[in-house]
Amino acid sequence: MSEEKSLNFIEEIVEADLASGKYQSITTRFPPEPNGYLHIGHAKSICLNFGLAKKYGGKTNLRFDDTNPVTEETEYVESIKDDVRWLGFEWANELYASNYFEQLYGFAVKLIEKGLAYVDDSTSDEIAQQKGTPTTPGVRNQYAERTAAENLALFTDMRAGKFADGSKVLRAKIDMASPNMLMRDPIIYRIKHAHHHRTGDAWCIYPMYDFAHGQSDSIEQITHSICTLEFVPHRDLYDWCIENLEIFPSHQYEFARLNMTYTIMSKRKLLQLVNEKHVTGWDDPRMSTISGMRRRGYTAEAIREFCDRIGIAKRENLIDVSLLEFCVREHLNKIALRRMVIFDPLKVVITNYTNETEILSSENNPEDETAGSRDIPFSREIYIEKEDFMEVAPKKYFRLAPGQMVRLKSAYIIKCDEVIKDAAGNITEVHCSYIPESKSGSDTSGITVKGTLHWVSVAHAENIEVRLYDRLFKVEDVGNAEGDFKDHINDDSLQVIANAYAEPALKNDKADDRYQFIRKGYFSVDKDSTPGKLVFNRTVTLKDAWAKEVKKG
Ligand code: ATP
Ligand code: MG
């Protein structure tokens, strides 16, 4: 974050709170529910919460919001920790809302004793009916008349497991006429005889979100509790609980959640994609999950940069996914090693080349001198891309065509002399001659050509598999598109090139490295690679690749 950049509204609040002495230092938290893998929206929240603490010398807790026993799993807890670390952040404490069950129970007892909570035996339908509507006040039922002693006894029995699921709830006694529906005696505890992934069978009553989140914040002395806009209506209840329990005054602030084009961001929907096998798993490179993006080759730096660029908004909007791709491309341009790979080969025989093999050298990354160079074997037979040759070329076609010259990247200028065809008339190979004086780096030929092609030596080529990804959805605003979100899945989001031909330098590289396949895009090694065959994911395409390469020569 650069100095001259103006503050976002949350930074303004934090700076004011520090300046006024309201807080000596700040504490934020990132509170995922461990019911799925994190997605790019969570990355936004992580960058915001951890970023604030980092900027103002505070700390951030990682708190698992695991108050719902049914959906949470340890696998998710581990993946969330991996993702936060991978994004480059370290939490001050790893905490679980379930650690606070005893304290939260105590808070509920305190409300009961103050006459501010009661046990209600109504069915959920009855409770909903009695709530009224935003324009008509609700009504209180007879259970609200129970005395504190009665409520305490019933609540104790609820905890002891004497009642069936759904037969009773504990409600806060607030205001059945409040314009805020959430203040109309909200349910704060429910009975659920379910095994919890951390507390086991110790509890059969569980606090509701609104009676766990703010209280957990308070227990941890969170100064700035940041959440997304849909929690605005919850803020009254958040404040009411803290005030009536007389606990640490955490404050809630809301910002607009990240929505992105061609993307869904809901763990529930992402889980459906996984379960119904539209993708290969949570870390499928087409997923908007952090693990998917990581597998695809996105860098943490690029994701942080993206989150920084989009800023913090107070109103919902839809961010163009191409901004994220731009950030990825920008970073990879700086760090990715250049390699030549042919996806769809056309054999070129250089008829006047009589050497066995020659080892040429090419820089690993023109953007980074320290990246060094690599050896590239050159020989009499090479592959170029089929699409880089035309038998009948239009004007201003600068690639290979009969009688035309091109430069082979980091090698020689060649001229197309003859096109060889089979009996059916299909082109099988192209015969060329090379200009010995035109070697890159020591070119004395005086010939200038406009096209530079990538190539690999046939005898030295390595077979690799390449996976090209496209957007997983066909419509921009998937969240608001008509029908089921799965109706909009792009069936052509994966194209596999089972056999591409790579220069041998690729084989020696270790996994997890990132490359630019010259004129093709950015690629990274996939975990499906075997010792015999490397598999690459296309991370992102190259923009204007052709225009750029032409100039370099
Ligand atoms: P989902 O609907 O995907 O399950 P969630 O909000 O239920 O998302 P949580 O695990 O409860 O997921 O979220 C943890 C934190 O991440 C919360 O503070 C939440 O506000 C934030 N968050 C979730 N989605 C986004 C998003 N799209 N943009 C910004 N922050 C988000
Ligand atoms: Mg949630």
Short mmCIF file of N, CA, C and O in Angstrom, two decimals, residues 201-308:
data_model
loop_
_atom_site.label_atom_id
_atom_site.label_comp_id
_atom_site.label_asym_id
_atom_site.label_seq_id
_atom_site.Cartn_x
_atom_site.Cartn_y
_atom_site.Cartn_z
N ASP A 201 -19.88 -34.87 21.96
CA ASP A 201 -21.27 -34.92 22.41
C ASP A 201 -21.48 -34.15 23.70
O ASP A 201 -22.46 -34.36 24.42
N ALA A 202 -20.57 -33.24 23.99
CA ALA A 202 -20.67 -32.47 25.24
C ALA A 202 -21.91 -31.58 25.25
O ALA A 202 -22.46 -31.29 26.31
N TRP A 203 -22.35 -31.15 24.09
CA TRP A 203 -23.48 -30.23 24.03
C TRP A 203 -24.60 -30.76 23.15
O TRP A 203 -24.35 -31.42 22.14
N CYS A 204 -25.83 -30.43 23.58
CA CYS A 204 -26.95 -30.71 22.67
C CYS A 204 -27.74 -29.43 22.44
O CYS A 204 -28.79 -29.43 21.82
N ILE A 205 -27.22 -28.33 22.97
CA ILE A 205 -27.80 -27.02 22.63
C ILE A 205 -26.67 -26.19 22.03
O ILE A 205 -25.51 -26.29 22.47
N TYR A 206 -26.99 -25.44 21.02
CA TYR A 206 -25.97 -24.64 20.33
C TYR A 206 -26.45 -23.20 20.15
O TYR A 206 -27.62 -22.97 19.85
N PRO A 207 -25.53 -22.24 20.34
CA PRO A 207 -25.92 -20.84 20.17
C PRO A 207 -26.12 -20.51 18.69
O PRO A 207 -25.45 -21.07 17.84
N MET A 208 -27.03 -19.60 18.41
CA MET A 208 -27.23 -19.13 17.05
C MET A 208 -26.10 -18.15 16.71
O MET A 208 -25.45 -17.60 17.58
N TYR A 209 -25.93 -17.90 15.41
CA TYR A 209 -24.90 -16.99 14.94
C TYR A 209 -24.87 -15.69 15.75
O TYR A 209 -23.82 -15.25 16.22
N ASP A 210 -26.07 -15.09 15.92
CA ASP A 210 -26.13 -13.79 16.56
C ASP A 210 -25.81 -13.83 18.06
O ASP A 210 -25.60 -12.81 18.68
N PHE A 211 -25.80 -15.03 18.61
CA PHE A 211 -25.42 -15.11 20.02
C PHE A 211 -24.04 -15.75 20.17
O PHE A 211 -23.65 -16.19 21.24
N ALA A 212 -23.31 -15.80 19.10
CA ALA A 212 -21.98 -16.39 19.17
C ALA A 212 -20.95 -15.43 18.60
O ALA A 212 -19.88 -15.22 19.16
N HIS A 213 -21.33 -14.80 17.50
CA HIS A 213 -20.31 -14.03 16.78
C HIS A 213 -19.82 -12.81 17.56
O HIS A 213 -18.63 -12.66 17.84
N GLY A 214 -20.76 -11.96 17.92
CA GLY A 214 -20.38 -10.75 18.65
C GLY A 214 -19.75 -11.07 19.99
O GLY A 214 -18.78 -10.43 20.42
N GLN A 215 -20.28 -12.11 20.65
CA GLN A 215 -19.75 -12.50 21.95
C GLN A 215 -18.33 -13.03 21.82
O GLN A 215 -17.49 -12.77 22.67
N SER A 216 -18.08 -13.77 20.75
CA SER A 216 -16.72 -14.26 20.52
C SER A 216 -15.78 -13.08 20.26
O SER A 216 -14.66 -13.04 20.77
N ASP A 217 -16.26 -12.12 19.48
CA ASP A 217 -15.48 -10.90 19.24
C ASP A 217 -15.11 -10.27 20.57
O ASP A 217 -13.97 -9.86 20.80
N SER A 218 -16.10 -10.18 21.42
CA SER A 218 -15.92 -9.51 22.70
C SER A 218 -14.94 -10.27 23.60
O SER A 218 -14.06 -9.67 24.23
N ILE A 219 -15.08 -11.56 23.63
CA ILE A 219 -14.17 -12.40 24.43
C ILE A 219 -12.73 -12.18 23.98
O ILE A 219 -11.79 -12.09 24.78
N GLU A 220 -12.54 -12.05 22.66
CA GLU A 220 -11.19 -11.87 22.11
C GLU A 220 -10.76 -10.41 22.07
O GLU A 220 -9.69 -10.09 21.58
N GLN A 221 -11.64 -9.53 22.56
CA GLN A 221 -11.38 -8.08 22.55
C GLN A 221 -11.03 -7.58 21.15
O GLN A 221 -10.07 -6.83 20.95
N ILE A 222 -11.84 -8.04 20.21
CA ILE A 222 -11.71 -7.55 18.83
C ILE A 222 -12.18 -6.09 18.83
O ILE A 222 -13.27 -5.79 19.32
N THR A 223 -11.36 -5.21 18.28
CA THR A 223 -11.76 -3.80 18.25
C THR A 223 -12.61 -3.49 17.03
O THR A 223 -13.60 -2.78 17.12
N HIS A 224 -12.22 -4.03 15.89
CA HIS A 224 -12.94 -3.75 14.65
C HIS A 224 -13.36 -5.08 14.01
O HIS A 224 -12.52 -5.80 13.49
N SER A 225 -14.64 -5.36 14.12
CA SER A 225 -15.18 -6.62 13.61
C SER A 225 -15.79 -6.34 12.24
O SER A 225 -16.85 -5.71 12.14
N ILE A 226 -15.09 -6.78 11.22
CA ILE A 226 -15.47 -6.39 9.86
C ILE A 226 -16.19 -7.53 9.16
O ILE A 226 -15.70 -8.67 9.14
N CYS A 227 -17.35 -7.21 8.60
CA CYS A 227 -18.11 -8.24 7.91
C CYS A 227 -18.74 -7.65 6.66
O CYS A 227 -18.58 -6.48 6.37
N THR A 228 -19.47 -8.47 5.94
CA THR A 228 -20.06 -8.01 4.69
C THR A 228 -21.45 -7.42 4.93
O THR A 228 -22.06 -7.63 5.98
N LEU A 229 -21.93 -6.68 3.92
CA LEU A 229 -23.13 -5.85 4.09
C LEU A 229 -24.37 -6.57 4.55
O LEU A 229 -25.23 -5.98 5.19
N GLU A 230 -24.48 -7.87 4.24
CA GLU A 230 -25.72 -8.54 4.62
C GLU A 230 -25.87 -8.62 6.15
O GLU A 230 -26.93 -8.95 6.66
N PHE A 231 -24.82 -8.26 6.87
CA PHE A 231 -24.91 -8.28 8.33
C PHE A 231 -25.32 -6.94 8.94
O PHE A 231 -25.41 -6.82 10.15
N VAL A 232 -25.59 -5.96 8.09
CA VAL A 232 -26.02 -4.66 8.60
C VAL A 232 -27.22 -4.82 9.56
O VAL A 232 -27.19 -4.29 10.68
N PRO A 233 -28.27 -5.57 9.17
CA PRO A 233 -29.42 -5.69 10.08
C PRO A 233 -29.07 -6.39 11.40
O PRO A 233 -29.80 -6.26 12.39
N HIS A 234 -27.98 -7.12 11.42
CA HIS A 234 -27.59 -7.83 12.64
C HIS A 234 -26.91 -6.92 13.66
O HIS A 234 -26.70 -7.29 14.80
N ARG A 235 -26.52 -5.72 13.20
CA ARG A 235 -25.69 -4.88 14.07
C ARG A 235 -26.43 -4.46 15.35
O ARG A 235 -25.86 -4.40 16.43
N ASP A 236 -27.76 -4.19 15.23
CA ASP A 236 -28.54 -3.79 16.42
C ASP A 236 -28.47 -4.87 17.49
O ASP A 236 -28.31 -4.58 18.67
N LEU A 237 -28.60 -6.11 17.04
CA LEU A 237 -28.59 -7.22 17.99
C LEU A 237 -27.18 -7.43 18.55
O LEU A 237 -27.00 -7.73 19.74
N TYR A 238 -26.20 -7.26 17.69
CA TYR A 238 -24.79 -7.35 18.10
C TYR A 238 -24.55 -6.37 19.25
O TYR A 238 -24.00 -6.74 20.30
N ASP A 239 -25.01 -5.13 19.05
CA ASP A 239 -24.79 -4.10 20.07
C ASP A 239 -25.63 -4.36 21.32
O ASP A 239 -25.17 -4.16 22.44
N TRP A 240 -26.86 -4.82 21.11
CA TRP A 240 -27.76 -5.08 22.24
C TRP A 240 -27.16 -6.13 23.17
O TRP A 240 -27.15 -5.99 24.40
N CYS A 241 -26.64 -7.21 22.58
CA CYS A 241 -26.06 -8.28 23.39
C CYS A 241 -24.87 -7.77 24.20
O CYS A 241 -24.77 -8.01 25.41
N ILE A 242 -23.99 -7.07 23.51
CA ILE A 242 -22.79 -6.59 24.19
C ILE A 242 -23.15 -5.64 25.34
O ILE A 242 -22.63 -5.74 26.45
N GLU A 243 -24.12 -4.77 25.07
CA GLU A 243 -24.53 -3.80 26.07
C GLU A 243 -25.17 -4.49 27.29
O GLU A 243 -24.81 -4.22 28.43
N ASN A 244 -26.07 -5.43 27.02
CA ASN A 244 -26.79 -6.06 28.13
C ASN A 244 -25.97 -7.10 28.86
O ASN A 244 -26.25 -7.42 30.01
N LEU A 245 -24.97 -7.64 28.19
CA LEU A 245 -24.08 -8.58 28.87
C LEU A 245 -22.94 -7.84 29.56
O LEU A 245 -22.18 -8.42 30.33
N GLU A 246 -22.82 -6.56 29.24
CA GLU A 246 -21.77 -5.70 29.83
C GLU A 246 -20.39 -6.30 29.60
O GLU A 246 -19.61 -6.49 30.53
N ILE A 247 -20.13 -6.60 28.35
CA ILE A 247 -18.82 -7.17 27.99
C ILE A 247 -18.07 -6.23 27.05
O ILE A 247 -18.61 -5.19 26.67
N PHE A 248 -16.84 -6.61 26.70
CA PHE A 248 -15.97 -5.73 25.90
C PHE A 248 -16.69 -5.21 24.65
O PHE A 248 -17.26 -5.98 23.88
N PRO A 249 -16.67 -3.88 24.47
CA PRO A 249 -17.44 -3.29 23.37
C PRO A 249 -16.77 -3.40 22.00
O PRO A 249 -16.24 -2.43 21.48
N SER A 250 -16.83 -4.57 21.40
CA SER A 250 -16.40 -4.71 20.02
C SER A 250 -17.41 -3.97 19.14
O SER A 250 -18.56 -3.81 19.52
N HIS A 251 -16.93 -3.54 17.97
CA HIS A 251 -17.85 -2.87 17.04
C HIS A 251 -17.81 -3.53 15.68
O HIS A 251 -16.76 -3.96 15.22
N GLN A 252 -18.99 -3.58 15.07
CA GLN A 252 -19.11 -4.20 13.76
C GLN A 252 -19.12 -3.15 12.66
O GLN A 252 -19.81 -2.14 12.76
N TYR A 253 -18.35 -3.40 11.60
CA TYR A 253 -18.33 -2.53 10.42
C TYR A 253 -18.55 -3.39 9.19
O TYR A 253 -18.04 -4.51 9.12
N GLU A 254 -19.29 -2.85 8.24
CA GLU A 254 -19.64 -3.65 7.07
C GLU A 254 -19.07 -3.06 5.79
O GLU A 254 -19.05 -1.85 5.61
N PHE A 255 -18.63 -3.94 4.91
CA PHE A 255 -18.19 -3.52 3.57
C PHE A 255 -18.86 -4.43 2.53
O PHE A 255 -19.42 -5.47 2.89
N ALA A 256 -18.78 -4.01 1.27
CA ALA A 256 -19.44 -4.77 0.21
C ALA A 256 -18.66 -6.04 -0.09
O ALA A 256 -17.45 -6.00 -0.27
N ARG A 257 -19.36 -7.14 -0.16
CA ARG A 257 -18.70 -8.39 -0.50
C ARG A 257 -18.19 -8.34 -1.93
O ARG A 257 -18.68 -7.57 -2.75
N LEU A 258 -17.20 -9.12 -2.21
CA LEU A 258 -16.66 -9.21 -3.57
C LEU A 258 -17.56 -10.11 -4.41
O LEU A 258 -17.85 -11.24 -4.03
N ASN A 259 -18.00 -9.57 -5.54
CA ASN A 259 -18.66 -10.38 -6.55
C ASN A 259 -17.84 -10.22 -7.82
O ASN A 259 -17.35 -9.13 -8.10
N MET A 260 -17.70 -11.29 -8.57
CA MET A 260 -16.83 -11.22 -9.74
C MET A 260 -17.54 -11.85 -10.94
O MET A 260 -18.28 -12.82 -10.77
N THR A 261 -17.28 -11.31 -12.12
CA THR A 261 -17.93 -11.84 -13.32
C THR A 261 -17.52 -13.28 -13.58
O THR A 261 -16.40 -13.69 -13.26
N TYR A 262 -18.42 -14.04 -14.17
CA TYR A 262 -18.19 -15.44 -14.58
C TYR A 262 -17.81 -16.36 -13.43
O TYR A 262 -17.16 -17.38 -13.63
N THR A 263 -18.21 -15.97 -12.22
CA THR A 263 -17.72 -16.68 -11.04
C THR A 263 -18.84 -16.83 -10.02
O THR A 263 -19.64 -15.91 -9.87
N ILE A 264 -18.87 -17.95 -9.33
CA ILE A 264 -19.75 -18.02 -8.16
C ILE A 264 -18.89 -18.02 -6.91
O ILE A 264 -17.76 -18.50 -6.90
N MET A 265 -19.46 -17.45 -5.86
CA MET A 265 -18.73 -17.38 -4.60
C MET A 265 -19.65 -17.73 -3.47
O MET A 265 -20.05 -16.89 -2.71
N SER A 266 -19.96 -18.95 -3.37
CA SER A 266 -20.76 -19.42 -2.25
C SER A 266 -20.28 -20.84 -2.01
O SER A 266 -20.25 -21.66 -2.93
N LYS A 267 -19.90 -21.09 -0.78
CA LYS A 267 -19.37 -22.42 -0.48
C LYS A 267 -20.39 -23.50 -0.79
O LYS A 267 -20.04 -24.58 -1.24
N ARG A 268 -21.65 -23.16 -0.54
CA ARG A 268 -22.72 -24.13 -0.77
C ARG A 268 -22.77 -24.51 -2.26
O ARG A 268 -22.86 -25.69 -2.62
N LYS A 269 -22.68 -23.51 -3.12
CA LYS A 269 -22.72 -23.79 -4.56
C LYS A 269 -21.43 -24.45 -5.04
O LYS A 269 -21.46 -25.33 -5.90
N LEU A 270 -20.32 -24.01 -4.49
CA LEU A 270 -19.05 -24.63 -4.88
C LEU A 270 -19.06 -26.12 -4.51
O LEU A 270 -18.58 -26.97 -5.26
N LEU A 271 -19.66 -26.40 -3.35
CA LEU A 271 -19.76 -27.79 -2.91
C LEU A 271 -20.60 -28.61 -3.89
O LEU A 271 -20.27 -29.76 -4.19
N GLN A 272 -21.66 -28.00 -4.39
CA GLN A 272 -22.49 -28.69 -5.39
C GLN A 272 -21.69 -29.03 -6.64
O GLN A 272 -21.83 -30.12 -7.20
N LEU A 273 -20.86 -28.10 -7.07
CA LEU A 273 -20.03 -28.36 -8.26
C LEU A 273 -19.11 -29.55 -8.02
O LEU A 273 -18.90 -30.37 -8.91
N VAL A 274 -18.60 -29.64 -6.81
CA VAL A 274 -17.69 -30.73 -6.46
C VAL A 274 -18.48 -32.05 -6.39
O VAL A 274 -18.14 -33.03 -7.03
N ASN A 275 -19.57 -32.03 -5.59
CA ASN A 275 -20.34 -33.25 -5.38
C ASN A 275 -20.95 -33.80 -6.66
O ASN A 275 -21.03 -35.01 -6.85
N GLU A 276 -21.38 -32.90 -7.53
CA GLU A 276 -22.02 -33.36 -8.77
C GLU A 276 -21.02 -33.49 -9.91
O GLU A 276 -21.40 -33.63 -11.07
N LYS A 277 -19.75 -33.44 -9.55
CA LYS A 277 -18.65 -33.72 -10.49
C LYS A 277 -18.60 -32.82 -11.74
O LYS A 277 -18.19 -33.25 -12.81
N HIS A 278 -19.02 -31.59 -11.57
CA HIS A 278 -18.83 -30.63 -12.65
C HIS A 278 -17.36 -30.22 -12.71
O HIS A 278 -16.88 -29.70 -13.71
N VAL A 279 -16.68 -30.42 -11.60
CA VAL A 279 -15.25 -30.14 -11.51
C VAL A 279 -14.61 -31.34 -10.81
O VAL A 279 -15.32 -32.20 -10.28
N THR A 280 -13.28 -31.38 -10.80
CA THR A 280 -12.63 -32.56 -10.24
C THR A 280 -12.47 -32.49 -8.73
O THR A 280 -12.13 -33.49 -8.09
N GLY A 281 -12.69 -31.34 -8.14
CA GLY A 281 -12.55 -31.21 -6.70
C GLY A 281 -12.51 -29.74 -6.32
O GLY A 281 -12.61 -28.86 -7.17
N TRP A 282 -12.37 -29.49 -5.01
CA TRP A 282 -12.31 -28.10 -4.54
C TRP A 282 -11.14 -27.34 -5.16
O TRP A 282 -11.17 -26.13 -5.29
N ASP A 283 -10.09 -28.09 -5.52
CA ASP A 283 -8.91 -27.41 -6.06
C ASP A 283 -8.83 -27.53 -7.59
O ASP A 283 -7.77 -27.36 -8.17
N ASP A 284 -9.96 -27.83 -8.22
CA ASP A 284 -9.96 -27.81 -9.68
C ASP A 284 -9.53 -26.40 -10.13
O ASP A 284 -10.01 -25.41 -9.60
N PRO A 285 -8.62 -26.33 -11.10
CA PRO A 285 -8.10 -25.02 -11.48
C PRO A 285 -9.15 -24.05 -12.04
O PRO A 285 -8.87 -22.87 -12.18
N ARG A 286 -10.34 -24.51 -12.31
CA ARG A 286 -11.39 -23.59 -12.78
C ARG A 286 -12.20 -23.02 -11.64
O ARG A 286 -13.05 -22.14 -11.84
N MET A 287 -12.00 -23.52 -10.44
CA MET A 287 -12.78 -23.08 -9.29
C MET A 287 -12.32 -21.71 -8.81
O MET A 287 -11.14 -21.35 -8.96
N SER A 288 -13.24 -20.98 -8.19
CA SER A 288 -12.88 -19.67 -7.64
C SER A 288 -12.30 -19.81 -6.23
O SER A 288 -12.14 -18.84 -5.52
N THR A 289 -12.00 -21.06 -5.85
CA THR A 289 -11.39 -21.27 -4.54
C THR A 289 -9.92 -20.84 -4.56
O THR A 289 -9.27 -20.84 -5.61
N ILE A 290 -9.40 -20.53 -3.40
CA ILE A 290 -7.98 -20.16 -3.32
C ILE A 290 -7.14 -21.36 -3.71
O ILE A 290 -6.15 -21.23 -4.45
N SER A 291 -7.56 -22.56 -3.29
CA SER A 291 -6.77 -23.74 -3.64
C SER A 291 -6.83 -24.02 -5.14
O SER A 291 -5.85 -24.50 -5.72
N GLY A 292 -7.95 -23.72 -5.78
CA GLY A 292 -8.06 -23.88 -7.22
C GLY A 292 -7.15 -22.90 -7.95
O GLY A 292 -6.45 -23.25 -8.90
N MET A 293 -7.17 -21.67 -7.49
CA MET A 293 -6.35 -20.64 -8.13
C MET A 293 -4.86 -20.93 -7.93
O MET A 293 -4.05 -20.70 -8.81
N ARG A 294 -4.55 -21.42 -6.76
CA ARG A 294 -3.15 -21.78 -6.48
C ARG A 294 -2.70 -22.90 -7.41
O ARG A 294 -1.63 -22.85 -7.99
N ARG A 295 -3.56 -23.91 -7.55
CA ARG A 295 -3.22 -25.03 -8.43
C ARG A 295 -3.10 -24.57 -9.88
O ARG A 295 -2.29 -25.08 -10.65
N ARG A 296 -3.89 -23.61 -10.24
CA ARG A 296 -3.86 -23.10 -11.60
C ARG A 296 -2.59 -22.31 -11.88
O ARG A 296 -2.23 -22.07 -13.02
N GLY A 297 -1.94 -21.86 -10.81
CA GLY A 297 -0.68 -21.14 -10.99
C GLY A 297 -0.76 -19.67 -10.61
O GLY A 297 0.21 -18.94 -10.75
N TYR A 298 -1.91 -19.24 -10.11
CA TYR A 298 -2.01 -17.85 -9.63
C TYR A 298 -1.02 -17.69 -8.47
O TYR A 298 -0.78 -18.63 -7.71
N THR A 299 -0.49 -16.50 -8.30
CA THR A 299 0.40 -16.27 -7.17
C THR A 299 -0.33 -15.52 -6.07
O THR A 299 -1.29 -14.78 -6.33
N ALA A 300 0.15 -15.71 -4.85
CA ALA A 300 -0.44 -14.99 -3.72
C ALA A 300 -0.26 -13.48 -3.91
O ALA A 300 -1.15 -12.69 -3.61
N GLU A 301 0.89 -13.09 -4.44
CA GLU A 301 1.16 -11.68 -4.68
C GLU A 301 0.10 -11.08 -5.60
O GLU A 301 -0.39 -9.98 -5.37
N ALA A 302 -0.23 -11.82 -6.65
CA ALA A 302 -1.20 -11.31 -7.62
C ALA A 302 -2.58 -11.17 -6.98
O ALA A 302 -3.30 -10.20 -7.22
N ILE A 303 -2.94 -12.13 -6.15
CA ILE A 303 -4.26 -12.07 -5.50
C ILE A 303 -4.30 -10.90 -4.51
O ILE A 303 -5.28 -10.16 -4.44
N ARG A 304 -3.20 -10.71 -3.78
CA ARG A 304 -3.16 -9.57 -2.84
C ARG A 304 -3.24 -8.24 -3.60
O ARG A 304 -3.92 -7.31 -3.18
N GLU A 305 -2.52 -8.17 -4.70
CA GLU A 305 -2.54 -6.96 -5.51
C GLU A 305 -3.96 -6.68 -6.01
O GLU A 305 -4.44 -5.54 -5.99
N PHE A 306 -4.63 -7.73 -6.45
CA PHE A 306 -6.02 -7.60 -6.93
C PHE A 306 -6.91 -7.06 -5.81
O PHE A 306 -7.66 -6.11 -6.01
N CYS A 307 -6.80 -7.64 -4.63
CA CYS A 307 -7.63 -7.20 -3.50
C CYS A 307 -7.35 -5.74 -3.16
O CYS A 307 -8.25 -4.98 -2.80
N ASP A 308 -6.10 -5.35 -3.28
CA ASP A 308 -5.72 -3.98 -3.00
C ASP A 308 -6.30 -3.03 -4.05
O ASP A 308 -6.84 -1.98 -3.72
#
